[in-house]
Every structure is written in structure tokens, then in C-alpha cells.
XYZ file of C-alpha atoms in Angstrom:
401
model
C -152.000 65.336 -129.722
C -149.915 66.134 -132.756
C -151.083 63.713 -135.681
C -149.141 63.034 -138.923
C -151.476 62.829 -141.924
C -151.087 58.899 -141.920
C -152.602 59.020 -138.813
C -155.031 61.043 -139.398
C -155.984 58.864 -142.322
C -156.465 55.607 -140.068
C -158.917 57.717 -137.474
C -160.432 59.187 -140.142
C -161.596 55.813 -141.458
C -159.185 55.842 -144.768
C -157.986 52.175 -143.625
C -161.729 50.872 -142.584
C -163.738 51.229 -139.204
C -161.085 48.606 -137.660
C -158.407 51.168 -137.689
C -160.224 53.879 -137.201
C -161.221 52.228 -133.866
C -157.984 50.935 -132.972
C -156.811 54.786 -133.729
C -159.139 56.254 -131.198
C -158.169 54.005 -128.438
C -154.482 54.430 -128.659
C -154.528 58.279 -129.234
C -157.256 58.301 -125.738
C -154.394 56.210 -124.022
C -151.953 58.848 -125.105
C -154.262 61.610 -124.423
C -154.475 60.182 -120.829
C -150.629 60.366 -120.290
C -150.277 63.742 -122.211
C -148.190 62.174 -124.733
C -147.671 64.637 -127.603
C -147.362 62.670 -130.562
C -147.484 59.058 -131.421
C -144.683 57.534 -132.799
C -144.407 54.143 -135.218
C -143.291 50.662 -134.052
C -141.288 47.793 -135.375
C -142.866 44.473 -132.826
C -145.763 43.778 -131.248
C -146.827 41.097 -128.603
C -150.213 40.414 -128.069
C -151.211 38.770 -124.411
C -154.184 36.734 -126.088
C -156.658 35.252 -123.620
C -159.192 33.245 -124.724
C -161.796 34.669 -122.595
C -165.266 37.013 -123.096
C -164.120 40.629 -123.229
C -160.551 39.499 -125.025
C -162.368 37.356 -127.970
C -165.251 40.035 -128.074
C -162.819 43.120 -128.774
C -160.733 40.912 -131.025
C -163.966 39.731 -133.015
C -165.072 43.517 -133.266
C -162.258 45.036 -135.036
C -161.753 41.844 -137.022
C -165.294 42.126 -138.108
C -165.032 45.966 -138.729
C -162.302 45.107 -141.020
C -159.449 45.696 -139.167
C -155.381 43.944 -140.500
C -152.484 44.038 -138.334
C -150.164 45.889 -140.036
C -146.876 45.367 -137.687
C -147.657 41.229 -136.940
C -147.702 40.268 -133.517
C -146.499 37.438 -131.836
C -149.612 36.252 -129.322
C -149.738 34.442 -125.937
C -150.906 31.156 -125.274
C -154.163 29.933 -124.957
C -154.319 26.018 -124.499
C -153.355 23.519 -127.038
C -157.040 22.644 -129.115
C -155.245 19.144 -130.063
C -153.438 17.842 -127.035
C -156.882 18.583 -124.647
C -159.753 17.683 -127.351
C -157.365 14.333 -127.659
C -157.005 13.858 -124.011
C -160.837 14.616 -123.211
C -159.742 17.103 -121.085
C -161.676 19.930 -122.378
C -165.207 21.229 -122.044
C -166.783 21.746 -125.753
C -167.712 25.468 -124.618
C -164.450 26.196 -123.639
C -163.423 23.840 -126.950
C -165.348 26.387 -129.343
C -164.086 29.483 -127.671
C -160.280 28.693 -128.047
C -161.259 27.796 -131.939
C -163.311 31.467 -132.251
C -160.667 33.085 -130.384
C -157.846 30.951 -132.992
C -160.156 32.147 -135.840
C -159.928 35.995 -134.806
C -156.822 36.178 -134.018
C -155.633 34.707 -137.388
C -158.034 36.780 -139.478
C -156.117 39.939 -138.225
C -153.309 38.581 -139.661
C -151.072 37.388 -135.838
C -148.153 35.448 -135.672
C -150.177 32.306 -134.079
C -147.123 31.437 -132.005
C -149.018 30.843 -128.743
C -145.843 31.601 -126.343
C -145.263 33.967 -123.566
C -141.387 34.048 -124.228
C -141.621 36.024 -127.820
C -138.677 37.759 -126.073
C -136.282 34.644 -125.874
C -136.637 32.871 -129.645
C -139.748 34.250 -131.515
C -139.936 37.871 -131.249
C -136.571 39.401 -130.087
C -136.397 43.107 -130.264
C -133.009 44.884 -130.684
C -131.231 47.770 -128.146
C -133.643 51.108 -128.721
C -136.184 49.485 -131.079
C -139.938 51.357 -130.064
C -141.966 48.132 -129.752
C -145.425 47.208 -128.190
C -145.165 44.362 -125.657
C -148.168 43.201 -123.633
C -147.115 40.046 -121.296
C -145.919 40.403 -117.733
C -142.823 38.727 -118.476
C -142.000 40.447 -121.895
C -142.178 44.234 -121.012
C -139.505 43.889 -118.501
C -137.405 41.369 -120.306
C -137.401 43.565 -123.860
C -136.847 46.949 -121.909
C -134.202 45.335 -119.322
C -132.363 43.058 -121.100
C -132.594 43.374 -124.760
C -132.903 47.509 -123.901
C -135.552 48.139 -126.399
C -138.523 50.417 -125.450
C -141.785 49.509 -124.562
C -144.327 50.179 -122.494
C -146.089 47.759 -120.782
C -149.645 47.288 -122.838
C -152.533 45.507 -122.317
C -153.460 42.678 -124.253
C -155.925 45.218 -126.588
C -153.748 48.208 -126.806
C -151.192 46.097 -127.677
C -153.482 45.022 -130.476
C -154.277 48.456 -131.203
C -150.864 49.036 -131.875
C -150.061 45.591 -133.696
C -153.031 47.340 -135.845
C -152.021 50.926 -136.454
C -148.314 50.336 -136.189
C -148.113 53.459 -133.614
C -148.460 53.966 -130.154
C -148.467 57.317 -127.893
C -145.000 58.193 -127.055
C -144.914 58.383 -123.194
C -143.323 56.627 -120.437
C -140.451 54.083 -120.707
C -140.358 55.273 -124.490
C -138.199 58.610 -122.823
C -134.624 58.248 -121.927
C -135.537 59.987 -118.420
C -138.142 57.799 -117.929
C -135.800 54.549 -118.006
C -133.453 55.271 -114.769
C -133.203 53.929 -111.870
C -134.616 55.301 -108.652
C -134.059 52.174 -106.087
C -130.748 50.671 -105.346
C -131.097 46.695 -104.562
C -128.047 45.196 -103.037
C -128.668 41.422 -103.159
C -126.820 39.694 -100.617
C -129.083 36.412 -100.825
C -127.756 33.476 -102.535
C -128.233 33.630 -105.894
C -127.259 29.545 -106.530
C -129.712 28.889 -109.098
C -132.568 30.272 -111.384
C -134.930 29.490 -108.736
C -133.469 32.249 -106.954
C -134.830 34.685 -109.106
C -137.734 34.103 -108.751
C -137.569 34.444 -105.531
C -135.967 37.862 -105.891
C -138.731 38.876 -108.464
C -140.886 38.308 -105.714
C -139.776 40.909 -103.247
C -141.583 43.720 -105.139
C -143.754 44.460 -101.950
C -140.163 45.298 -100.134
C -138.503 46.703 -102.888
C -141.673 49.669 -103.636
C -142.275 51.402 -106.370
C -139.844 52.494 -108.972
C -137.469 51.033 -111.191
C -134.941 48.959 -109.287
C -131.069 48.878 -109.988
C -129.622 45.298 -108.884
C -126.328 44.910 -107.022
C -124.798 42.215 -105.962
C -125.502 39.172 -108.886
C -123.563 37.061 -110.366
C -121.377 38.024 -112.853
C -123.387 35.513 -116.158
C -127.047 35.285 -115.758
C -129.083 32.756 -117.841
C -131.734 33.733 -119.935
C -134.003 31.727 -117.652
C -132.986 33.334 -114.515
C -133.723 37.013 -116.333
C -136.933 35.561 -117.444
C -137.933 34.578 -114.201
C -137.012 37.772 -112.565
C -139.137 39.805 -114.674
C -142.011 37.106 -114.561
C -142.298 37.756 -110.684
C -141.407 41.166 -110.250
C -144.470 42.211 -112.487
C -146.540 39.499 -110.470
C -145.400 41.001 -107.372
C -144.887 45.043 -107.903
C -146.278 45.490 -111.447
C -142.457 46.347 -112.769
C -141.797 47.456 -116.530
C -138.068 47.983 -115.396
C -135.146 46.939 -114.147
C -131.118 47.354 -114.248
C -128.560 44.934 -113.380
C -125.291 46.382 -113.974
C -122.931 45.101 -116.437
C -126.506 43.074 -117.548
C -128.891 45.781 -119.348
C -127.629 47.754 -121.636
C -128.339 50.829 -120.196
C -126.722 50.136 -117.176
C -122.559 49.729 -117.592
C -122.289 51.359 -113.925
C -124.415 52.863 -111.170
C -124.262 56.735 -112.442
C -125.316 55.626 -115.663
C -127.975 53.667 -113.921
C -129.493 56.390 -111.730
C -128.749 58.877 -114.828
C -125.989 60.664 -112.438
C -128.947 61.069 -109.629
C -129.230 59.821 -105.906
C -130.855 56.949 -105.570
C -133.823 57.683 -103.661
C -133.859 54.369 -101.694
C -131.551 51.852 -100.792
C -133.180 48.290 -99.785
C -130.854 45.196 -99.073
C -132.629 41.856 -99.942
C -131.395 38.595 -98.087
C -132.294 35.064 -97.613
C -134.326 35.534 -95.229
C -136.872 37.420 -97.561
C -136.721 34.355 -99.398
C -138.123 32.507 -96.894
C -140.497 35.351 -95.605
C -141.851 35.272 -99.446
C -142.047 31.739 -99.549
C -144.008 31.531 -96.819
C -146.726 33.831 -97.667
C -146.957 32.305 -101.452
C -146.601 28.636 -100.829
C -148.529 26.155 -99.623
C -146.571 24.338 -96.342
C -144.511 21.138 -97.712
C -144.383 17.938 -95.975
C -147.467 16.548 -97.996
C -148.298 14.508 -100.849
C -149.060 16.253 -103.999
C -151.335 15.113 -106.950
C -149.026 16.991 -110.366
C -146.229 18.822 -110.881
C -146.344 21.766 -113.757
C -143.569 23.409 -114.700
C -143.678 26.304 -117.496
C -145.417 29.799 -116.522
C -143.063 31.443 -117.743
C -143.112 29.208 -120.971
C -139.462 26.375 -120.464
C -136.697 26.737 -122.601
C -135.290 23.812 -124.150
C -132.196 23.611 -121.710
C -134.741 23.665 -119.062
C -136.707 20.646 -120.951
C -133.354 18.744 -121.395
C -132.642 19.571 -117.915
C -135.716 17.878 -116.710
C -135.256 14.921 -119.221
C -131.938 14.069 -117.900
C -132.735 13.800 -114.486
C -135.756 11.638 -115.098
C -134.327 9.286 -117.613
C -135.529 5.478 -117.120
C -136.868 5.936 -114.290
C -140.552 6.523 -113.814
C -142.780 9.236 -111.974
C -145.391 8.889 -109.615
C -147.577 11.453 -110.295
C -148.543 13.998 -113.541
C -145.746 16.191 -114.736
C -147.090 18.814 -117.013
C -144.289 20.875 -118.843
C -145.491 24.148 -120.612
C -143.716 25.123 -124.096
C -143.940 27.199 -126.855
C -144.429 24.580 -129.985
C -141.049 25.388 -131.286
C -139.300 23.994 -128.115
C -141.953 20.909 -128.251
C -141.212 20.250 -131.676
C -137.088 20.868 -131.229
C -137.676 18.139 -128.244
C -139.196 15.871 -130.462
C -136.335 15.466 -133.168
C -133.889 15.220 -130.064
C -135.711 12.485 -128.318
C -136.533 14.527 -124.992
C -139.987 14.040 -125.772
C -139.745 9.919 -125.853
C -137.788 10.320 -122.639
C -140.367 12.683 -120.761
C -143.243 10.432 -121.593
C -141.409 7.215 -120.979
C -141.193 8.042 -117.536
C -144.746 9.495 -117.809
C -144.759 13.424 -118.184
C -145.764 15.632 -120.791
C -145.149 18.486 -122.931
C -147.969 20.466 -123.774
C -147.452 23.051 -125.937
C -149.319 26.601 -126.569
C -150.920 26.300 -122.893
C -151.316 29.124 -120.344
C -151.970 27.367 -116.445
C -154.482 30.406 -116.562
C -156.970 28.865 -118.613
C -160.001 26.105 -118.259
C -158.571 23.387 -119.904
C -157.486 22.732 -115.981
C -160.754 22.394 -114.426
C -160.229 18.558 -114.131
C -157.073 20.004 -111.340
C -159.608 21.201 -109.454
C -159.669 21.028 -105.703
C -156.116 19.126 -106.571
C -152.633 20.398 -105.016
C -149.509 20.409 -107.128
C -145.926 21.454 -107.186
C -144.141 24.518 -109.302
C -141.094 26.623 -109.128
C -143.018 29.254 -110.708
C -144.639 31.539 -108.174
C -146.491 33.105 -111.118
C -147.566 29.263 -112.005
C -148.726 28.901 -108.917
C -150.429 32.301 -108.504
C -152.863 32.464 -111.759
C -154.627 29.472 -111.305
C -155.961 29.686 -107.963
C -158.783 31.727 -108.713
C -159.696 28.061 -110.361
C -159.134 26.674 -107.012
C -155.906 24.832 -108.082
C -153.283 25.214 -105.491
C -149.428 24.823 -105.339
C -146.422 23.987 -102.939
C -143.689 26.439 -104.393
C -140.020 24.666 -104.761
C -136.536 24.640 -106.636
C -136.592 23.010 -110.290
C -135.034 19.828 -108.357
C -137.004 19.365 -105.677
C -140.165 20.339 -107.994
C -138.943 16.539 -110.117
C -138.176 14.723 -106.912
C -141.767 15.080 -106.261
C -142.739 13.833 -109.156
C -140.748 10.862 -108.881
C -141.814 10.526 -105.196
C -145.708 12.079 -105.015
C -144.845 14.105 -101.925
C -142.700 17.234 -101.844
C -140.653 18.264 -98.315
């Protein structure tokens, strides 16, 4: 690999062992791709996990010295306040959120502790080189915003949030970035929900980057989020095109970059329901929560939910996952007082992935996140999988259809 003397410099130690580290793992990544050269970026997101091998890599550059010199936006971990308040959260797990707090801040993050960067926080612009790590962000940021990413893992996102380079390969190459599956979507598309649903097809869809037909005409941010949420869940998807939607996609032969596709799959309601099936727990049963927020809600979505709840009361837990921004916007507008009138929560900086949940366990709630709902059963928390509006008559009712 081709090195420019800045480089160099940072493996050589000229910036501290940190970098020098961070160097070495970045230019073996690019090594392992046969990338040529590496090439600077403007953003990084960092999928922060408060767990052993995350906290100890973190800890060991941070202690070797190393300083983020392109600052990262980070995921969430859970919210040290809202669970140490609530007694919700064991002291281990207490202490390694604070360490993991601690290292992340000493490398100089953006402590925003949201998996939307993408949406608010952290938006890249068409053709900027960025580092996203997140299963919802790399397809969002290459898709929709049509900057160029590939997708990292939590620590060579890092690596790069240190360096401020990463090994040009991949989705960073205009060739790269086309389409090589044509999806005509005949399913109704009647709601966000939906595309989630669609995201979720990945195992019928295959491998490649898909070029959507058939949606509607506007698309809310929410619906795009979800879509790239699941399709990484389900197929491990850095890309996508929806014509007249990413940028890099005005019409099919711009799409397929004036190529064949080399599949065509047609997706229909009835792969809704075959999905749903195999994800969801059957309905027709009482549930114990409702959680709502993997990907992180917007604040339409938070409004949305306070509306339809409004003086009336719920019957069982309703956990809604923000970014603090969004908790704190809901605040000054009153959504908040509404929510927890009626007995729900917002709980900022919170990942359903994480053990501040344990006291869920063995429990069954409602999402209409299959990503929500996939994540934390490996903590033996399980989920019925519904539309936003059937998710909050559940709450109001405790059962779900």
C-alpha cells in the first residue's frame, strides 16, 4: 500500500503508540482488500458497545495515547441516570457503562449516544468519504444522503475516527456502488412499518446491492431508516437504490451503471407475512411492555405516539428509545408530560442490546422494530412484531392481536 508521508508518520509512532496502532490496523484492513492507498475522511460514527472486547480496545489506545482527530459521533449504550435512578441496573454493569463513558470521552468522541447520527447529529453530504459503523447508518449515508462509506466495525471505525484515513476499497469506488438486483415492490407500502418489513426480505432478495421499484413517490426519513435498519439485520446490506430517492439513482441505467441487472425478484405481501411469521412471536396473547426505538424514534414518531395516547392511560410499560436531543426537544414541547401521564417513558442514550434489561427477562413484549426485537433475545427477552398502531393499542390494552 502506497503511504503519504503523514501516514507514514502516524505508523511510525510520530503521533504516539495510539496512532501508530490504529495505523496498523486500518492499513491490514486495506491490505486485506488490496486497497492501494488510503485516503482521508471528513465523519466518523463509532458503534460503541459497552461490553469486554469494545471497552478493552477503546481503553488500550486511549491509554497508549491515542486522540481522535476526525470526532465521531458514538452509539448508545444505556442511560447511567435514568437506570441507576430507577434501580434498574446491576453496579457491574453500572461501572462498565461509566469506564466505557470515561474512554470514550478521553479520545476526544462526540458523546451523543444515538444510532441515527445520520438523521440530526452527524449528516454527511452527497460524495463526502466518511467512516460509518452502525447497521442502520452505512446504508442510510451511502443510499440516501449518497456519501461513501464502507460499512466498519465499531473499532475500525475508531481507527479511522483516530487517523482520519481509511483504505480506499469497496463502496468508496464509483463501480462498486451499482446496482446488480432489480426489486419490483408490489406489496403495500401504506406505512413505515412496511419497510421494515421490506428490509426484511434480504434472505429473498440475495446478495448484492438492490435497486427498488415500485415505492411511493415521498418516503419519510423514518421509513428509509427502517429499511436500512432491517436489510443489514437481514442480508448484511451497505447499499441500496430507490429511484428518484438516492442520489445516484435518477433512473434504472444510471442505477445498474448501463448493465443488466443480474436478477430480477418481485416482493409482495405475502413475503410480508412469510417474514412475519418466522420473526414474530404468534399474537393473540397478553404482553408484559411495549419498546419502541431500535432504530433510535424521531420526534414526529414521539409526537405521533403522544397524540394517540393523550389522557388516557396504559396498561402495561411503554419504553420509547431516543437520542437525548429528541428527549430533551420533547421536554420543552410537553410530549414528555403527556407520555408519562399516561405512564410511558422516554429513555434516552439506550441500546435494547444492552443489560440494563435483565429485569425483562423471561418477559414478552411488543415492537415494530424487527431489529428491536431481534438483539435482545440472546437475553432471553422476546417480542410479538406489529405496526406502530397496533404496537400502542397494546399498550393501552396489555394484549396485542
Amino acid at each position: 500500500m502506497k503511504l503519504t508521508d503523514d501516514q507514514k508518520d502516524l505508523l511510525n509512532g510520530k503521533y504516539g503508540e495510539g496512532a501508530a496502532i490504529a495505523m496498523k490496523i486500518q492499513i491490514a484492513i486495506g491490505e486485506s482488500f488490496e486497497a492501494e492507498r488510503m485516503v482521508p475522511i471528513t465523519r466518523a460514527h463509532v458503534a460503541l458497545s459497552n461490553q469486554d472486547a469494545d471497552l478493552w480496545f477503546a481503553e488500550k489506545l486511549l491509554n497508549a495515547g491515542a486522540k481522535c482527530r476526525v470526532t465521531p459521533t458514538v452509539n448508545p449504550g444505556f442511560c447511567l441516570s435514568y437506570f441507576k435512578e430507577k434501580g434498574l441496573v446491576l453496579e457491574e454493569d453500572y461501572k462498565m457503562m461509566k469506564r466505557t463513558e470515561e474512554a470514550y470521552k478521553g479520545l476526544g468522541a462526540q458523546l451523543t449516544y444515538n444510532c441515527t447520527p445520520y438523521i440530526d447529529t452527524n449528516v454527511p453530504n452527497f460524495g463526502e468519504i466518511i467512516a460509518f459503523s452502525e447497521s442502520s447508518a452505512t446504508p442510510y449515508a451511502n443510499a440516501v444522503w449518497g456519501a461513501r462509506t464502507n460499512r466498519e466495525g465499531a473499532n475500525s471505525a475508531l481507527c479511522a475516527a483516530i487517523t482520519g484515513y481509511v483504505p480506499e476499497y469497496g463502496l468508496l469506488f464509483d463501480e462498486n456502488r451499482k446496482g446488480s438486483i432489480l426489486v419490483e415492490v408490489k406489496a403495500d407500502m401504506k406505512n413505515d412499518y412496511c419497510y421494515h418489513m421490506l428490509g426484511m426480505c434480504g434472505k429473498k432478495i440475495g446478495h448484492g446491492i438492490p435497486v427498488f421499484t415500485g415505492l411511493p413517490k415521498h418516503i419519510s426519513k423514518e421509513a428509509l431508516r427502517n429499511l436500512g435498519a432491517q436489510l443489514n439485520t437481514s442480508g448484511a446490506y451497505d447499499m441500496y437504490h430507490i429511484l428518484g430517492v438516492t442520489p445516484e439513482a435518477p433512473d434504472l441505467e444510471t442505477a445498474f451503471g448501463n448493465k443488466e441487472a443480474q436478477r430480477k425478484v418481485i416482493i409482495t405481501n405475502d413475503d410480508f407475512e412469510d417474514v412475519l411469521k418466522e420473526i414474530s412471536l404468534e399474537g393473540n396473547r397478553k404482553i408484559d411492555f411495549v419498546m419502541f426505538g431500535c432504530p433510535h424514534f424521531t420526534l414526529d414518531e414521539v409526537k405521533y405516539i403522544a397524540d394517540k395516547i393523550k389522557d388516557k392511560k396504559l396498561k402495561k410499560d411503554m419504553y420509547i428509545l431516543t437520542s437525548s436531543y429528541i428527549r430533551d426537544m420533547a421536554i420543552r414541547m410537553g410530549l414528555n408530560d403527556i407520555i408519562e401521564k399516561a405512564g410511558g417513558s422516554i429513555i434516552p442514550d439506550t441500546c435494547p442490546d444492552q443489560p440494563c434489561w435483565h429485569h425483562l427477562k423471561g418477559k414478552v413484549g411488543v415492537t415494530e422494530s424487527p431489529k428491536c426485537a431481534y438483539y435482545p433475545q440472546r437475553r432471553g427477552i422476546y417480542f410479538v412484531i406489529r405496526d406502530l398502531d397496533t404496537c400502542i393499542e397494546a399498550a393501552l390494552t396489555g394484549e396485542v392481536k
